[in-house]
CSV table of C-alpha atoms and ligand atoms in Angstrom, one decimal:
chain,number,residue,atom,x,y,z
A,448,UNK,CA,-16.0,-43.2,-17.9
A,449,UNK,CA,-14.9,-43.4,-14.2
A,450,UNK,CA,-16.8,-46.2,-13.5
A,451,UNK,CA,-15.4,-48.8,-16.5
A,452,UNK,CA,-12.1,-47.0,-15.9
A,453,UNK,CA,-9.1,-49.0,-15.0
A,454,UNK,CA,-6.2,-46.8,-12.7
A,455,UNK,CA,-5.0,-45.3,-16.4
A,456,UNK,CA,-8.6,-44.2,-17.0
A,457,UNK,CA,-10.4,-44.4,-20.6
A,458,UNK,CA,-10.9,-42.8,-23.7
A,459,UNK,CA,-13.7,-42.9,-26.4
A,460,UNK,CA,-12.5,-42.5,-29.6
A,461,UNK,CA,-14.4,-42.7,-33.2
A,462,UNK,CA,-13.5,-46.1,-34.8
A,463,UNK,CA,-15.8,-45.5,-38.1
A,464,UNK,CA,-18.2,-42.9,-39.3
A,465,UNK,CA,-21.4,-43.5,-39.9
A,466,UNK,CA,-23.1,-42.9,-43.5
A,467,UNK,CA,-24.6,-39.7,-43.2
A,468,UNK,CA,-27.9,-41.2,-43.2
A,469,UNK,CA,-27.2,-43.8,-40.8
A,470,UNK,CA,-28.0,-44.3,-36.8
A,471,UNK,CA,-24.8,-43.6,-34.8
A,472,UNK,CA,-23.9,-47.1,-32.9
A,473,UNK,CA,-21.8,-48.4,-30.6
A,474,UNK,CA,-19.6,-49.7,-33.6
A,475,UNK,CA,-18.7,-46.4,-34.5
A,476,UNK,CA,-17.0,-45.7,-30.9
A,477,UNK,CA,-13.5,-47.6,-29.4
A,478,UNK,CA,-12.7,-47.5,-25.2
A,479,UNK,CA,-9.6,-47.5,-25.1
A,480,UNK,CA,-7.5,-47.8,-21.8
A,481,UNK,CA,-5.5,-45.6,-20.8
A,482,UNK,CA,-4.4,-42.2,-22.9
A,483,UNK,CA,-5.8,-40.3,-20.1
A,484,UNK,CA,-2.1,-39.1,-17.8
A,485,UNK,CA,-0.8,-35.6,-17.9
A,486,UNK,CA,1.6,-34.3,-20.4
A,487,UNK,CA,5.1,-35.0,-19.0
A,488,UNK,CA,6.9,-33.3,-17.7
A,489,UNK,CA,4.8,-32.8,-13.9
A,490,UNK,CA,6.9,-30.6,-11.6
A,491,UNK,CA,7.2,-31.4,-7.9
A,492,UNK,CA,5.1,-28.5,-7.2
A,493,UNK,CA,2.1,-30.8,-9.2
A,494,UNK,CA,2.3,-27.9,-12.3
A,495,UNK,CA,2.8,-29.6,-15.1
A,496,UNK,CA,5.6,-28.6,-17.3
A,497,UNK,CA,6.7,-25.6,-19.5
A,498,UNK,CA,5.6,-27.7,-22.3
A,499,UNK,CA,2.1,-27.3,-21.4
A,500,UNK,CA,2.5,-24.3,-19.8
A,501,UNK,CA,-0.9,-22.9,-20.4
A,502,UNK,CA,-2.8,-26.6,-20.1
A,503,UNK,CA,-4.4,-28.0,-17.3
A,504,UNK,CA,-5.1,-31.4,-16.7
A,505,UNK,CA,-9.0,-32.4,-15.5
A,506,UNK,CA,-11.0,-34.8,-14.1
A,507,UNK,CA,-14.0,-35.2,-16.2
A,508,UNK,CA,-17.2,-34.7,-14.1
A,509,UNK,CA,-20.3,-34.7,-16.8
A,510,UNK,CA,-20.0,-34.7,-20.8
A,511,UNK,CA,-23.2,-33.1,-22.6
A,512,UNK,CA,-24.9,-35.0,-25.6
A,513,UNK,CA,-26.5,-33.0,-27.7
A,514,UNK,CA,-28.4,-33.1,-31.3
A,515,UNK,CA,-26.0,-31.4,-33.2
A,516,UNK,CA,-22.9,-33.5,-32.2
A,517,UNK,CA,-24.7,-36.1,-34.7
A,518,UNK,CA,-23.3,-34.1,-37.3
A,519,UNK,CA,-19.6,-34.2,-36.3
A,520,UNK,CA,-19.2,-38.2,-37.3
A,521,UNK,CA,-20.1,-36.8,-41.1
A,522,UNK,CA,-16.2,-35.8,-42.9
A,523,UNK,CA,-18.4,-32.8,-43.8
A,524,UNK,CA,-20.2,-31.4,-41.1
A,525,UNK,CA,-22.6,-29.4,-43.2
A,526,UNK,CA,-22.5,-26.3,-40.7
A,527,UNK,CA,-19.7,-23.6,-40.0
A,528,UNK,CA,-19.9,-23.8,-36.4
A,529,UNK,CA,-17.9,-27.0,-35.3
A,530,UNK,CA,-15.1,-29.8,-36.8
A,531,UNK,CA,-15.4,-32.7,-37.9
A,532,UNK,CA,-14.6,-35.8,-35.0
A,533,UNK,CA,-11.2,-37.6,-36.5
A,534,UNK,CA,-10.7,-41.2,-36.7
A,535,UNK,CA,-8.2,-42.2,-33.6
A,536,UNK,CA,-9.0,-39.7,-32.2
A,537,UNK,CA,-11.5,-38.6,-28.8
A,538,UNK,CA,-15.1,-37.8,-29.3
A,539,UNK,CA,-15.8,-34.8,-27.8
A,540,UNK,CA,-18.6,-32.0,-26.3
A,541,UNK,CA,-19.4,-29.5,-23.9
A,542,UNK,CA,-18.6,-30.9,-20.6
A,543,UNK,CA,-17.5,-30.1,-16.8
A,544,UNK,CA,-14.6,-31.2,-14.8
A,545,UNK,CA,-12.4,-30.4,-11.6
A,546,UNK,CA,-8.6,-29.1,-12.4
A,547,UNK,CA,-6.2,-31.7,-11.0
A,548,UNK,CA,-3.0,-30.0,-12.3
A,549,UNK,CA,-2.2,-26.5,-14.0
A,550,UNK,CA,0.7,-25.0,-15.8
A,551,UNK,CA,2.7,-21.7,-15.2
A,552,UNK,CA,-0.2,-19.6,-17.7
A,553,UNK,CA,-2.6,-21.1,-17.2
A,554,UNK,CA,-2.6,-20.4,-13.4
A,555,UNK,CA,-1.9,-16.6,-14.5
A,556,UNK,CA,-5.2,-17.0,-16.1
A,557,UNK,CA,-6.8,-17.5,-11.9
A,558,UNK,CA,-7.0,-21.3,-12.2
A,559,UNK,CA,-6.1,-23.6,-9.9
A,560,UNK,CA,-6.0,-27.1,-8.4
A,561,UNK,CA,-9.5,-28.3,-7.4
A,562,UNK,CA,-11.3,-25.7,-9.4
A,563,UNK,CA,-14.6,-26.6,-11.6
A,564,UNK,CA,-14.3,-25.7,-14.8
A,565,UNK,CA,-16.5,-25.3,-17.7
A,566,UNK,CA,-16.4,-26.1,-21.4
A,567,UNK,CA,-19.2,-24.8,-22.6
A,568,UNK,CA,-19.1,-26.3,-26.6
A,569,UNK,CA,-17.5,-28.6,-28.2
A,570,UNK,CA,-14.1,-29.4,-27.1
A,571,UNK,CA,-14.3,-31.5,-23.9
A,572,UNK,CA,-12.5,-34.9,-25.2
A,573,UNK,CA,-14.3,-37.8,-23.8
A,574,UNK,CA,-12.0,-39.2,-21.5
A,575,UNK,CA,-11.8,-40.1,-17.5
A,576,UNK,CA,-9.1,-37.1,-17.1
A,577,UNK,CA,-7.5,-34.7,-20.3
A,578,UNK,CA,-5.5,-32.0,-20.8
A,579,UNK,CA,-7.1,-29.3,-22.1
A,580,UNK,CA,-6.6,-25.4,-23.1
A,581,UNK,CA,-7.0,-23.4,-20.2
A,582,UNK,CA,-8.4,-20.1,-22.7
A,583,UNK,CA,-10.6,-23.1,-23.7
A,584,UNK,CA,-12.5,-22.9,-20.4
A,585,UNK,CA,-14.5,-20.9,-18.0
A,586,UNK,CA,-13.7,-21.2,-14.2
A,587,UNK,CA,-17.2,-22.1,-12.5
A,588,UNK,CA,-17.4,-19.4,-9.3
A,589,UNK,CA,-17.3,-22.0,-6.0
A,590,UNK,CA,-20.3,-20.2,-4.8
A,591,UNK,CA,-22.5,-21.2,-8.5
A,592,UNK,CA,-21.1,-24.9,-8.6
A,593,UNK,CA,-22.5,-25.5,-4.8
A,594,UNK,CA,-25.8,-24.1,-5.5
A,595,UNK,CA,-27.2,-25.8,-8.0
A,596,UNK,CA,-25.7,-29.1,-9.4
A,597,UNK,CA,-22.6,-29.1,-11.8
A,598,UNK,CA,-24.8,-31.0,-14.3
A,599,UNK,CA,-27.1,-28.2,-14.5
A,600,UNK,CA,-24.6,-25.7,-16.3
A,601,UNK,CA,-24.5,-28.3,-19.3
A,602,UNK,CA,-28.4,-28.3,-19.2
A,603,UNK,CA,-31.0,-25.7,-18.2
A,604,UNK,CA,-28.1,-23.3,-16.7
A,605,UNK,CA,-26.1,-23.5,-19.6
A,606,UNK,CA,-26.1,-23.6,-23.7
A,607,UNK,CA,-29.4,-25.6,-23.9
A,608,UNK,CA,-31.0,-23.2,-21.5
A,609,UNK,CA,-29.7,-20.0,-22.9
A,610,UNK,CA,-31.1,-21.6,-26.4
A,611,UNK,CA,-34.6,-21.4,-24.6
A,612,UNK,CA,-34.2,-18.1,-23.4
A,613,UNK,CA,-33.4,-16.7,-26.8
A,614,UNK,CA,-35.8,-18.8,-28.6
A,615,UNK,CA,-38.5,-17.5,-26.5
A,616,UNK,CA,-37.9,-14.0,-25.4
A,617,UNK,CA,-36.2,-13.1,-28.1
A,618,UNK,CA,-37.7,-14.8,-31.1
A,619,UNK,CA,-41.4,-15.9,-30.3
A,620,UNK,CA,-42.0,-13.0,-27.9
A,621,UNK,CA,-45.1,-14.2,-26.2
A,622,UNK,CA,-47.5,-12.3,-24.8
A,623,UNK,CA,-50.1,-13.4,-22.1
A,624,UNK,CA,-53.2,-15.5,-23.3
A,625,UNK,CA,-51.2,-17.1,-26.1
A,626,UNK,CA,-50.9,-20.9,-26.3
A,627,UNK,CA,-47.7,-21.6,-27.2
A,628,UNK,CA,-46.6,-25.3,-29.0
A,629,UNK,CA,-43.3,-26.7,-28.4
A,630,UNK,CA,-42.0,-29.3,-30.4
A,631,UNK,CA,-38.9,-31.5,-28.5
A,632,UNK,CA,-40.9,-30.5,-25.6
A,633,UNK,CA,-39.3,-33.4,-23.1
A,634,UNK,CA,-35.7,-32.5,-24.2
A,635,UNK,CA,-33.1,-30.4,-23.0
A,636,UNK,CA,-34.4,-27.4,-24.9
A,637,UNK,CA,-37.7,-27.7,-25.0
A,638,UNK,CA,-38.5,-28.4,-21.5
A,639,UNK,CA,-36.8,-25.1,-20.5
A,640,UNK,CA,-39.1,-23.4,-23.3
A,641,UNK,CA,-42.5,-24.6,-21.7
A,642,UNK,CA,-41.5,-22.9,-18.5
A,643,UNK,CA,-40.7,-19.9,-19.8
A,644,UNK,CA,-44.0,-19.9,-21.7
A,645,UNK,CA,-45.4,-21.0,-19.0
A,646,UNK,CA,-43.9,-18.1,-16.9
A,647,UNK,CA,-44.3,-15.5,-19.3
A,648,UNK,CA,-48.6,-16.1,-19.0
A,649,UNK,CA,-49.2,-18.5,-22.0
A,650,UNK,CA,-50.9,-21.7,-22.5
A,651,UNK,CA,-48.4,-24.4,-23.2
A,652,UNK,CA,-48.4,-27.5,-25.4
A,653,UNK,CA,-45.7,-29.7,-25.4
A,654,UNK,CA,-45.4,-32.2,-28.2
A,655,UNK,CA,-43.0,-35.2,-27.6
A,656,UNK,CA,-42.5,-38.8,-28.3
A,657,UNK,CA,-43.5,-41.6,-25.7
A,658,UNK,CA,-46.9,-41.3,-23.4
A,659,UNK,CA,-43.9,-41.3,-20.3
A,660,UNK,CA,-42.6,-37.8,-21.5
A,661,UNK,CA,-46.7,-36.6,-21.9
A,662,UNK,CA,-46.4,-37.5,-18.2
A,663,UNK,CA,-43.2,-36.5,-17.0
A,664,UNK,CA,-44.0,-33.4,-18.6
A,665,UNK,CA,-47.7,-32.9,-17.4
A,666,UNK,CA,-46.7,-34.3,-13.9
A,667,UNK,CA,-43.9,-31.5,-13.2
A,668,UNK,CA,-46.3,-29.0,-14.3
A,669,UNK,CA,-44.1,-28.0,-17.4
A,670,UNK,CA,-47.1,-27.3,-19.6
A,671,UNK,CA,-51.0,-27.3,-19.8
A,672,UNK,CA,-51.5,-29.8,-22.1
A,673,UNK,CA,-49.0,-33.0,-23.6
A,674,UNK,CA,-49.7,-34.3,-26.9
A,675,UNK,CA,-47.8,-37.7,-27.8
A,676,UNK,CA,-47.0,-36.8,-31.8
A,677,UNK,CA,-47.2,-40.4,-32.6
A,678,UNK,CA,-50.6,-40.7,-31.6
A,679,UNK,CA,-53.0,-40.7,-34.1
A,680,UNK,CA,-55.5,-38.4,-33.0
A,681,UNK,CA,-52.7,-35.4,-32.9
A,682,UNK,CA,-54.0,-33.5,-35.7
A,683,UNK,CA,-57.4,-33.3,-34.7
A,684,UNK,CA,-55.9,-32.6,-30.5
A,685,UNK,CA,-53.9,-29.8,-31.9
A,686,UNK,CA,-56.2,-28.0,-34.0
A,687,UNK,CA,-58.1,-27.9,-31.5
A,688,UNK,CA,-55.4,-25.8,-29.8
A,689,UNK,CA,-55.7,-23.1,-32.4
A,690,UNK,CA,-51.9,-22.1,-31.5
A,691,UNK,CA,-50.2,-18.5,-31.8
A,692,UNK,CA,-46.6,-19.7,-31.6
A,693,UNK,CA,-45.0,-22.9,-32.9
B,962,NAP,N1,-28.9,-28.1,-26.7
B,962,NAP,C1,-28.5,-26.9,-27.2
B,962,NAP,O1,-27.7,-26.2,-26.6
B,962,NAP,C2,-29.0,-26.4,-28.6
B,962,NAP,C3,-28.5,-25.2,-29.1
B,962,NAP,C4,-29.0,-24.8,-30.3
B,962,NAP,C5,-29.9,-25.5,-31.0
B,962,NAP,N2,-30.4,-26.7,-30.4
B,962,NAP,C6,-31.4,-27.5,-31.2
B,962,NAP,O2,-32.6,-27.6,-30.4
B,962,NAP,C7,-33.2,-28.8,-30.7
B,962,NAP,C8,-33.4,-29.6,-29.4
B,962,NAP,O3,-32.2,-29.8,-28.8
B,962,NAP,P1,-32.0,-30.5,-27.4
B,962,NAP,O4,-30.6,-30.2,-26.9
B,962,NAP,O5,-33.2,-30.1,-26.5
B,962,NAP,O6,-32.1,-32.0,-27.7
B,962,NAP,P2,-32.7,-33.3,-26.9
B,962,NAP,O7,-32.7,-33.1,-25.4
B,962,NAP,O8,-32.1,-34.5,-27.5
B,962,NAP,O9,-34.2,-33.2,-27.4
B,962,NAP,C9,-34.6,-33.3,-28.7
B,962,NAP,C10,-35.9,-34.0,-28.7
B,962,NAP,O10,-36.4,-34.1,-30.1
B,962,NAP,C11,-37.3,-35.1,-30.1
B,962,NAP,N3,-37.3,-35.7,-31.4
B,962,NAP,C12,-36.5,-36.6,-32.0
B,962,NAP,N4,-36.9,-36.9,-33.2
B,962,NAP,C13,-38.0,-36.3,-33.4
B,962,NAP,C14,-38.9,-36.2,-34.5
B,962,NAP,N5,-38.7,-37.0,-35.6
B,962,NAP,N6,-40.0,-35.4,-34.4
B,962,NAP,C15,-40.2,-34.7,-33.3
B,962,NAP,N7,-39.4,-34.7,-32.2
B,962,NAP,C16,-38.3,-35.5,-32.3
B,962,NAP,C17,-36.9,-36.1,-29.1
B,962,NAP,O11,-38.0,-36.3,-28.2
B,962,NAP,P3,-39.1,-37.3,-28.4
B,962,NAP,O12,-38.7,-38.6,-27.9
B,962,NAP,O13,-40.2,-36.7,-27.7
B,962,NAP,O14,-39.4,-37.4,-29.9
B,962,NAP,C18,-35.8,-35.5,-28.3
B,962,NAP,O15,-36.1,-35.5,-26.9
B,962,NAP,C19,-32.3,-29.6,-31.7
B,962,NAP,O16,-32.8,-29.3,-33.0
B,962,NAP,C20,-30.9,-28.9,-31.5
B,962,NAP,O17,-30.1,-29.1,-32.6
B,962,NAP,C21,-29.9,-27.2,-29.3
């Protein structure tokens, strides 16, 4: 966004939806210039004004795109968990920024100028700077967002990590000696999911898409064995598996 952005900065917004059954493409999306300066009025002080008294205004850092977002281009999302995206207006996800201005409340709330902050959902519009909700965020602790990278709490660190976690420890509760198969096993999820299989004594499998992610996957040491599920010799290569946990 930075980096097409003129001095106004820019904002994707959803031109057209999709049919439910159709690929998402860059028809669908509009840049527009500008959109992205702080609600007026901004006090000398650089707080912006009663009127936003508990918004701050951010620099986007990283936007996450996830699976489920596909559903928010449908008028009916199908699920109870997040909104529909509106014509006109921003597109919109979990993402990770620096506060560049703050009002009254929202600095009562301990945020501040040059903070990182965190939205860890839905609601980060897709724009070069936005105002936001400041009960909308979490303040990253300085200490967190300099040891490991700011990307990370959107990935591994963050929702799709914690997905992993649960998904594993809590729902396939593996044991040592089990081979475990992971579907998505290159993706944001999945990836995190062979490790902890890995870690918690199994034998992993990772199924994914493209002979690069079988060796991206078997190169890092994410799993035992990679099985590209377009090739026609996976049913006979997983059987052979004889897996406990799918
Ligand atoms: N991210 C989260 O925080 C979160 C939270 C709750 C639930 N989930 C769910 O967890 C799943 C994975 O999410 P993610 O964030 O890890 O997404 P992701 O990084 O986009 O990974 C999803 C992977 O699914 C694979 N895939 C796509 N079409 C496929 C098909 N037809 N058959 C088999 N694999 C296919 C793709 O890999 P290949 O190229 O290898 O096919 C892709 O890398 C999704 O169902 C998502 O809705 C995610």
């Amino acid at each position: 966004l930075h980096r097409i952005a003129g001095a106004g900065g820019v904002r994707v917004l959803l031109r057209k939806r999709p049919r439910p059954s159709e690929r998402v493409t860059a028809q669908c999306f509009e840049v527009e210039e500008g959109g992205c300066s702080p609600p007026a009025p901004v006090c000398a002080a650089g707080q912006l004004g009663s009127s936003a008294s508990d918004t701050i205004f951010c620099r986007t850092l990283h936007l996450s795109v996830d699976p489920y977002l596909r559903c928010r281009f449908n008028e009916d999302t199908g699920v109870d968990y997040t909104r529909p995206y509106s014509i006109g207006a921003p597109i919109s996800s979990a993402g990770i920024g620096h506060v560049i201005l703050c009002g009254a409340r929202a600095k009562e709330r301990g945020l501040a100028p040059g903070d990182l902050v965190l939205q860890p959902f839905d609601s980060w519009p897709w724009a070069a700077a936005c105002a936001i909700p400041a009960a909308s965020v979490s303040r990253v602790p300085p200490l967190l967002g300099w040891l490991i990278p700011p990307s990370a709490l959107l990935g591994a660190a963050g929702q799709p990590g914690l997905t992993a976690i649960i998904g594993v420890e809590q729902v396939a509760r593996p044991r040592a000696g089990e081979t475990a198969v992971v579907s998505g096993a290159a993706g944001a999820v999945g990836h995190v999911a062979c490790q902890l299989f890995k870690r918690a004594g199994c034998r992993v499998v990772g199924l994914c898409g493209s002979d690069v992610k079988v060796a991206w996957l078997q190169q890092n040491g994410f799993v035992d064995a990679a099985l590209n599920y377009k090739s026609a010799s996976l049913p006979v290569r997983l059987a052979a598996e004889r897996a406990d946990i799918y």
